[in-house]
CSV table of C-alpha atoms and ligand atoms in Angstrom, one decimal:
chain,number,residue,atom,x,y,z
L,1287,UNK,CA,2.7,17.7,6.2
L,1288,UNK,CA,1.8,14.3,4.7
L,1289,UNK,CA,3.1,11.1,6.0
L,1290,UNK,CA,6.0,9.1,4.5
L,1291,UNK,CA,5.2,5.4,4.4
L,1292,UNK,CA,7.1,2.3,3.7
L,1293,UNK,CA,4.8,-0.7,3.3
L,1294,UNK,CA,5.9,-4.2,2.9
L,1295,UNK,CA,3.7,-6.5,0.8
L,1296,UNK,CA,4.9,-10.1,1.5
L,1297,UNK,CA,2.2,-11.4,-0.9
L,1298,UNK,CA,2.1,-15.3,-0.5
L,1299,UNK,CA,5.6,-15.5,0.8
L,1300,UNK,CA,7.3,-16.2,4.1
L,1301,UNK,CA,6.9,-18.8,6.9
L,1302,UNK,CA,6.3,-18.9,10.5
L,1303,UNK,CA,9.9,-19.8,11.1
L,1304,UNK,CA,11.1,-16.7,9.1
L,1305,UNK,CA,9.3,-14.1,11.3
L,1306,UNK,CA,11.9,-13.9,14.1
L,1307,UNK,CA,15.1,-14.0,12.0
L,1308,UNK,CA,13.6,-11.4,9.7
L,1309,UNK,CA,12.6,-8.9,12.4
L,1310,UNK,CA,15.8,-9.5,14.5
L,1311,UNK,CA,17.9,-8.7,11.4
L,1312,UNK,CA,15.7,-5.8,10.3
L,1313,UNK,CA,15.8,-4.2,13.7
L,1314,UNK,CA,19.6,-4.5,13.7
L,1315,UNK,CA,19.9,-2.5,10.5
L,1316,UNK,CA,17.6,0.4,11.4
L,1317,UNK,CA,17.8,3.2,13.9
L,1318,UNK,CA,15.1,2.0,16.4
L,1319,UNK,CA,14.2,5.7,17.4
L,1320,UNK,CA,13.1,6.3,13.7
L,1321,UNK,CA,10.1,4.0,14.4
L,1322,UNK,CA,8.7,6.7,16.8
L,1323,UNK,CA,8.6,9.4,14.2
L,1324,UNK,CA,5.0,10.7,13.7
L,1325,UNK,CA,6.0,11.6,10.1
L,1326,UNK,CA,7.3,8.2,9.1
L,1327,UNK,CA,5.2,5.0,9.1
L,1328,UNK,CA,6.2,1.4,8.6
L,1329,UNK,CA,3.6,-1.2,7.5
L,1330,UNK,CA,3.8,-5.0,7.0
L,1331,UNK,CA,1.2,-6.5,4.8
L,1332,UNK,CA,1.4,-10.2,5.7
L,1333,UNK,CA,-0.4,-13.3,4.8
L,1334,UNK,CA,-3.4,-13.7,7.1
L,1335,UNK,CA,-1.9,-16.7,8.9
L,1336,UNK,CA,1.3,-14.8,10.0
L,1337,UNK,CA,-0.3,-11.6,11.2
L,1338,UNK,CA,-0.7,-13.0,14.6
L,1339,UNK,CA,2.9,-14.2,15.0
L,1340,UNK,CA,4.1,-10.7,13.5
L,1341,UNK,CA,2.3,-9.0,16.4
L,1342,UNK,CA,5.2,-9.8,18.7
L,1343,UNK,CA,7.4,-7.4,16.6
L,1344,UNK,CA,5.1,-4.3,16.2
L,1345,UNK,CA,6.6,-2.7,19.2
L,1346,UNK,CA,3.4,-1.5,20.9
L,1347,UNK,CA,1.9,-0.3,17.5
L,1348,UNK,CA,5.0,1.5,16.3
L,1349,UNK,CA,4.7,-0.7,13.2
L,1350,UNK,CA,1.4,-1.3,11.6
L,1351,UNK,CA,0.3,-4.7,10.4
L,1352,UNK,CA,-2.0,-5.0,7.4
L,1353,UNK,CA,-3.9,-7.7,5.6
L,1354,UNK,CA,-3.6,-8.0,1.8
L,1355,UNK,CA,-7.2,-8.4,1.1
L,1356,UNK,CA,-10.6,-9.0,2.8
L,1357,UNK,CA,-14.1,-9.9,2.0
L,1358,UNK,CA,-16.8,-7.3,1.6
L,1359,UNK,CA,-19.3,-8.9,4.1
L,1360,UNK,CA,-19.1,-8.9,7.8
L,1361,UNK,CA,-19.9,-12.6,7.9
L,1362,UNK,CA,-21.7,-15.2,6.0
L,1363,UNK,CA,-21.7,-18.1,3.7
L,1364,UNK,CA,-18.4,-17.3,1.9
L,1365,UNK,CA,-16.3,-20.4,2.2
L,1366,UNK,CA,-12.6,-19.7,2.5
L,1367,UNK,CA,-13.0,-16.0,3.0
L,1368,UNK,CA,-11.8,-13.6,5.8
L,1369,UNK,CA,-14.0,-10.7,6.7
L,1370,UNK,CA,-12.8,-7.3,7.9
L,1371,UNK,CA,-14.7,-7.8,11.2
L,1372,UNK,CA,-12.5,-10.9,11.8
L,1373,UNK,CA,-9.5,-8.8,11.0
L,1374,UNK,CA,-10.4,-6.3,13.6
L,1375,UNK,CA,-11.0,-9.1,16.0
L,1376,UNK,CA,-7.3,-9.7,15.7
L,1377,UNK,CA,-6.4,-6.1,16.0
L,1378,UNK,CA,-5.8,-5.6,12.3
L,1379,UNK,CA,-7.2,-2.3,11.1
L,1380,UNK,CA,-5.4,-1.9,7.7
L,1381,UNK,CA,-6.1,-3.7,4.4
L,1382,UNK,CA,-4.5,-3.5,1.1
L,1383,UNK,CA,-7.3,-3.7,-1.6
L,1384,UNK,CA,-7.2,-3.5,-5.4
L,1385,UNK,CA,-3.7,-5.0,-5.8
L,1386,UNK,CA,-3.3,-5.9,-9.5
L,1387,UNK,CA,-2.5,-9.6,-8.7
L,1388,UNK,CA,-6.0,-9.8,-7.1
L,1389,UNK,CA,-7.5,-7.9,-10.1
L,1390,UNK,CA,-5.8,-10.3,-12.4
L,1391,UNK,CA,-5.9,-13.7,-10.8
L,1392,UNK,CA,-8.9,-13.4,-8.3
L,1393,UNK,CA,-11.5,-11.5,-10.3
L,1394,UNK,CA,-11.3,-8.3,-8.1
L,1395,UNK,CA,-13.5,-5.8,-10.0
L,1396,UNK,CA,-14.5,-2.2,-9.5
L,1397,UNK,CA,-17.7,-3.6,-8.3
L,1398,UNK,CA,-16.2,-5.7,-5.6
L,1399,UNK,CA,-13.8,-3.0,-4.6
L,1400,UNK,CA,-16.7,-0.6,-4.3
L,1401,UNK,CA,-18.2,-3.1,-1.8
L,1402,UNK,CA,-15.0,-3.6,0.1
L,1403,UNK,CA,-14.4,0.3,0.4
L,1404,UNK,CA,-18.0,0.5,1.8
L,1405,UNK,CA,-17.5,-2.0,4.6
L,1406,UNK,CA,-14.0,-0.8,5.4
L,1407,UNK,CA,-15.5,2.8,5.7
L,1408,UNK,CA,-18.3,1.5,7.9
L,1409,UNK,CA,-15.7,-0.3,10.2
L,1410,UNK,CA,-13.5,2.7,10.3
L,1411,UNK,CA,-10.6,0.7,8.8
L,1412,UNK,CA,-7.6,2.2,7.0
L,1413,UNK,CA,-7.2,1.2,3.2
L,1414,UNK,CA,-4.1,1.0,1.0
L,1415,UNK,CA,-5.8,1.3,-2.3
L,1416,UNK,CA,-3.8,0.1,-5.4
L,1417,UNK,CA,-4.2,1.4,-8.9
L,1418,UNK,CA,-2.1,0.8,-12.0
L,1419,UNK,CA,-2.0,0.1,-15.6
L,1420,UNK,CA,-0.8,-2.9,-17.6
L,1421,UNK,CA,1.8,-2.8,-20.3
L,1422,UNK,CA,-0.7,-3.1,-23.1
L,1423,UNK,CA,-2.5,-0.1,-21.6
L,1424,UNK,CA,0.7,1.8,-21.2
L,1425,UNK,CA,1.6,1.2,-24.8
L,1426,UNK,CA,-1.8,2.1,-25.9
L,1427,UNK,CA,-1.3,5.4,-24.1
L,1428,UNK,CA,-4.3,4.6,-21.8
L,1429,UNK,CA,-2.4,5.0,-18.4
L,1430,UNK,CA,-4.3,8.0,-17.4
L,1431,UNK,CA,-7.7,6.9,-18.5
L,1432,UNK,CA,-7.3,3.6,-16.6
L,1433,UNK,CA,-6.1,5.3,-13.5
L,1434,UNK,CA,-9.0,7.7,-13.6
L,1435,UNK,CA,-11.5,4.9,-13.9
L,1436,UNK,CA,-9.8,3.0,-10.9
L,1437,UNK,CA,-9.9,6.3,-8.9
L,1438,UNK,CA,-13.5,6.8,-9.6
L,1439,UNK,CA,-14.5,3.7,-7.8
L,1440,UNK,CA,-12.6,5.2,-4.7
L,1441,UNK,CA,-14.2,8.5,-5.1
L,1442,UNK,CA,-17.7,7.1,-5.6
L,1443,UNK,CA,-17.5,4.8,-2.6
L,1444,UNK,CA,-15.8,7.5,-0.3
L,1445,UNK,CA,-17.5,10.8,-1.4
L,1446,UNK,CA,-16.5,12.8,1.8
L,1447,UNK,CA,-13.2,14.4,2.1
L,1448,UNK,CA,-13.0,13.1,5.7
L,1449,UNK,CA,-13.3,9.5,4.4
L,1450,UNK,CA,-10.0,10.1,2.4
L,1451,UNK,CA,-8.1,10.5,5.6
L,1452,UNK,CA,-8.1,6.7,6.1
L,1453,UNK,CA,-6.8,6.1,2.6
L,1454,UNK,CA,-3.2,5.6,1.3
L,1455,UNK,CA,-3.0,5.3,-2.4
L,1456,UNK,CA,-0.4,3.1,-4.1
L,1457,UNK,CA,0.4,3.6,-7.8
L,1458,UNK,CA,1.7,0.3,-9.1
L,1459,UNK,CA,2.4,0.1,-12.9
L,1460,UNK,CA,1.8,-3.7,-13.5
L,1461,UNK,CA,4.7,-3.8,-15.9
L,1462,UNK,CA,7.0,-2.8,-13.1
L,1463,UNK,CA,5.7,-5.3,-10.5
L,1464,UNK,CA,8.2,-8.1,-9.8
L,1465,UNK,CA,10.0,-7.4,-13.2
L,1466,UNK,CA,13.0,-5.6,-11.9
L,1467,UNK,CA,11.9,-2.7,-14.4
L,1468,UNK,CA,10.8,0.0,-12.0
L,1469,UNK,CA,9.3,3.2,-13.4
L,1470,UNK,CA,11.9,5.9,-13.8
L,1471,UNK,CA,11.6,8.7,-11.1
L,1472,UNK,CA,10.3,11.1,-13.9
L,1473,UNK,CA,7.6,8.5,-15.1
L,1474,UNK,CA,6.4,7.8,-11.6
L,1475,UNK,CA,6.5,11.5,-10.7
L,1476,UNK,CA,4.4,12.5,-13.7
L,1477,UNK,CA,1.7,9.9,-12.9
L,1478,UNK,CA,1.7,10.8,-9.2
L,1479,UNK,CA,1.2,14.4,-10.0
L,1480,UNK,CA,-1.7,13.4,-12.2
L,1481,UNK,CA,-3.2,11.5,-9.4
L,1482,UNK,CA,-2.9,14.2,-6.9
L,1483,UNK,CA,-4.4,16.6,-9.4
L,1484,UNK,CA,-7.3,14.2,-10.0
L,1485,UNK,CA,-7.8,14.0,-6.1
L,1486,UNK,CA,-7.7,17.8,-5.9
L,1487,UNK,CA,-10.6,18.0,-8.5
L,1488,UNK,CA,-12.6,15.3,-6.9
L,1489,UNK,CA,-12.3,16.7,-3.3
L,1490,UNK,CA,-10.2,19.7,-2.9
L,1491,UNK,CA,-6.4,20.8,-2.9
L,1492,UNK,CA,-6.2,20.3,0.8
L,1493,UNK,CA,-7.3,16.7,0.6
L,1494,UNK,CA,-4.9,16.2,-2.3
L,1495,UNK,CA,-1.9,17.6,-0.5
L,1496,UNK,CA,-2.6,15.5,2.6
L,1497,UNK,CA,-2.9,12.0,1.0
L,1498,UNK,CA,0.2,9.8,0.9
L,1499,UNK,CA,0.9,8.5,-2.5
L,1500,UNK,CA,3.0,5.3,-2.6
L,1501,UNK,CA,4.9,4.1,-5.7
L,1502,UNK,CA,5.1,0.3,-6.1
L,1503,UNK,CA,6.9,-1.9,-8.7
L,1504,UNK,CA,10.4,-3.2,-8.3
L,1505,UNK,CA,11.4,-0.6,-5.8
L,1506,UNK,CA,14.5,-1.5,-3.8
L,1507,UNK,CA,17.4,-0.1,-1.8
L,1508,UNK,CA,19.2,1.0,-5.0
L,1509,UNK,CA,16.5,3.1,-6.6
L,1510,UNK,CA,14.4,4.4,-3.6
L,1511,UNK,CA,16.4,7.6,-3.1
L,1512,UNK,CA,16.0,8.8,-6.7
L,1513,UNK,CA,12.2,8.2,-6.3
L,1514,UNK,CA,12.0,9.7,-3.0
L,1515,UNK,CA,13.3,13.2,-4.1
L,1516,UNK,CA,10.2,13.5,-6.5
L,1517,UNK,CA,7.8,15.9,-4.9
L,1518,UNK,CA,4.6,13.7,-5.2
L,1519,UNK,CA,6.2,10.3,-4.2
L,1520,UNK,CA,5.6,9.9,-0.4
L,1521,UNK,CA,6.7,6.3,0.0
L,1522,UNK,CA,6.6,2.7,-1.3
L,1523,UNK,CA,4.6,-0.6,-1.4
L,1524,UNK,CA,7.4,-3.1,-1.6
L,1525,UNK,CA,7.1,-6.8,-2.8
L,1526,UNK,CA,10.3,-8.7,-3.4
L,1527,UNK,CA,12.8,-6.4,-1.6
L,1528,UNK,CA,10.5,-6.5,1.7
L,1529,UNK,CA,11.4,-10.2,2.1
L,1530,UNK,CA,15.1,-9.4,2.6
L,1531,UNK,CA,15.5,-7.9,6.0
L,1532,UNK,CA,18.8,-6.1,5.2
L,1533,UNK,CA,17.6,-4.5,2.0
L,1534,UNK,CA,14.3,-3.5,3.5
L,1535,UNK,CA,16.1,-2.1,6.5
L,1536,UNK,CA,18.1,0.1,4.1
L,1537,UNK,CA,15.0,1.3,2.6
L,1538,UNK,CA,13.5,2.3,5.8
L,1539,UNK,CA,16.7,4.1,6.8
L,1540,UNK,CA,16.5,6.1,3.6
L,1541,UNK,CA,12.8,6.8,3.9
L,1542,UNK,CA,12.9,7.7,7.6
L,1543,UNK,CA,15.7,10.2,7.0
L,1544,UNK,CA,13.8,12.0,4.4
L,1545,UNK,CA,11.7,14.9,5.7
V,2397,PGA,P1,7.6,-5.7,-6.2
V,2397,PGA,O1,6.0,-5.8,-5.8
V,2397,PGA,O2,8.2,-4.8,-5.3
V,2397,PGA,O3,8.1,-7.1,-6.1
V,2397,PGA,O4,7.6,-5.3,-7.6
V,2397,PGA,C1,5.3,-4.6,-5.5
V,2397,PGA,C2,3.9,-5.0,-5.3
V,2397,PGA,O5,3.2,-5.8,-6.0
V,2397,PGA,O6,3.3,-4.6,-4.2
């Protein structure tokens, strides 16, 4: 059975002072034994600077910390960048890549993603790979074409089915991110089914059945249950709601109680 995953994406939010009150409150809301479930996984994608401070709250690895980006080289003259080797040096083995905000504001392209996928594969790191269409692309009925193109980068960089075991996919329609306008459960399900079908074609049915597909874009404690009942939605990548410990705790409660 594939894993259910709730992944926080704090983006460029938070502070050192926020970590303790956030986790104290979050742990108060949830059933702590749910963090030991092998079928349900909780991730926190933190700004680089807070990863080390957040380590005090991961309960011997029951919670996974993730970076929100990395460079494609192991080291070198890349002023201001963080390499995946440095992340590993700090015990971080998971990275979100391809987020639409990085594509939009930081010139993340299929070419740079290809390089990042290669280095992350080489280092045996886990990838949360984000894909999604803009409002203009949706209105031009180009959603599936855009997703196919973004998926091709993943398939080309990681051609072996065994490589896919380290990948979690997040479908994040850009028009739903931070807007309060989440995709409807039917809309999200239709796209997730398409993504799973595309993976089955590129690899095989077994790989498509095993990979966890997350939905992202204005997911919150009010809409998560209706999205969770969709057969191809396995979890969520959460921005705004993941900064609120009570709300995010309620989301984890719902997800961790869903088989
Ligand atoms: P949101 O962000 O939940 O605030 O819409 C999701 C994301 O960008 O990962």
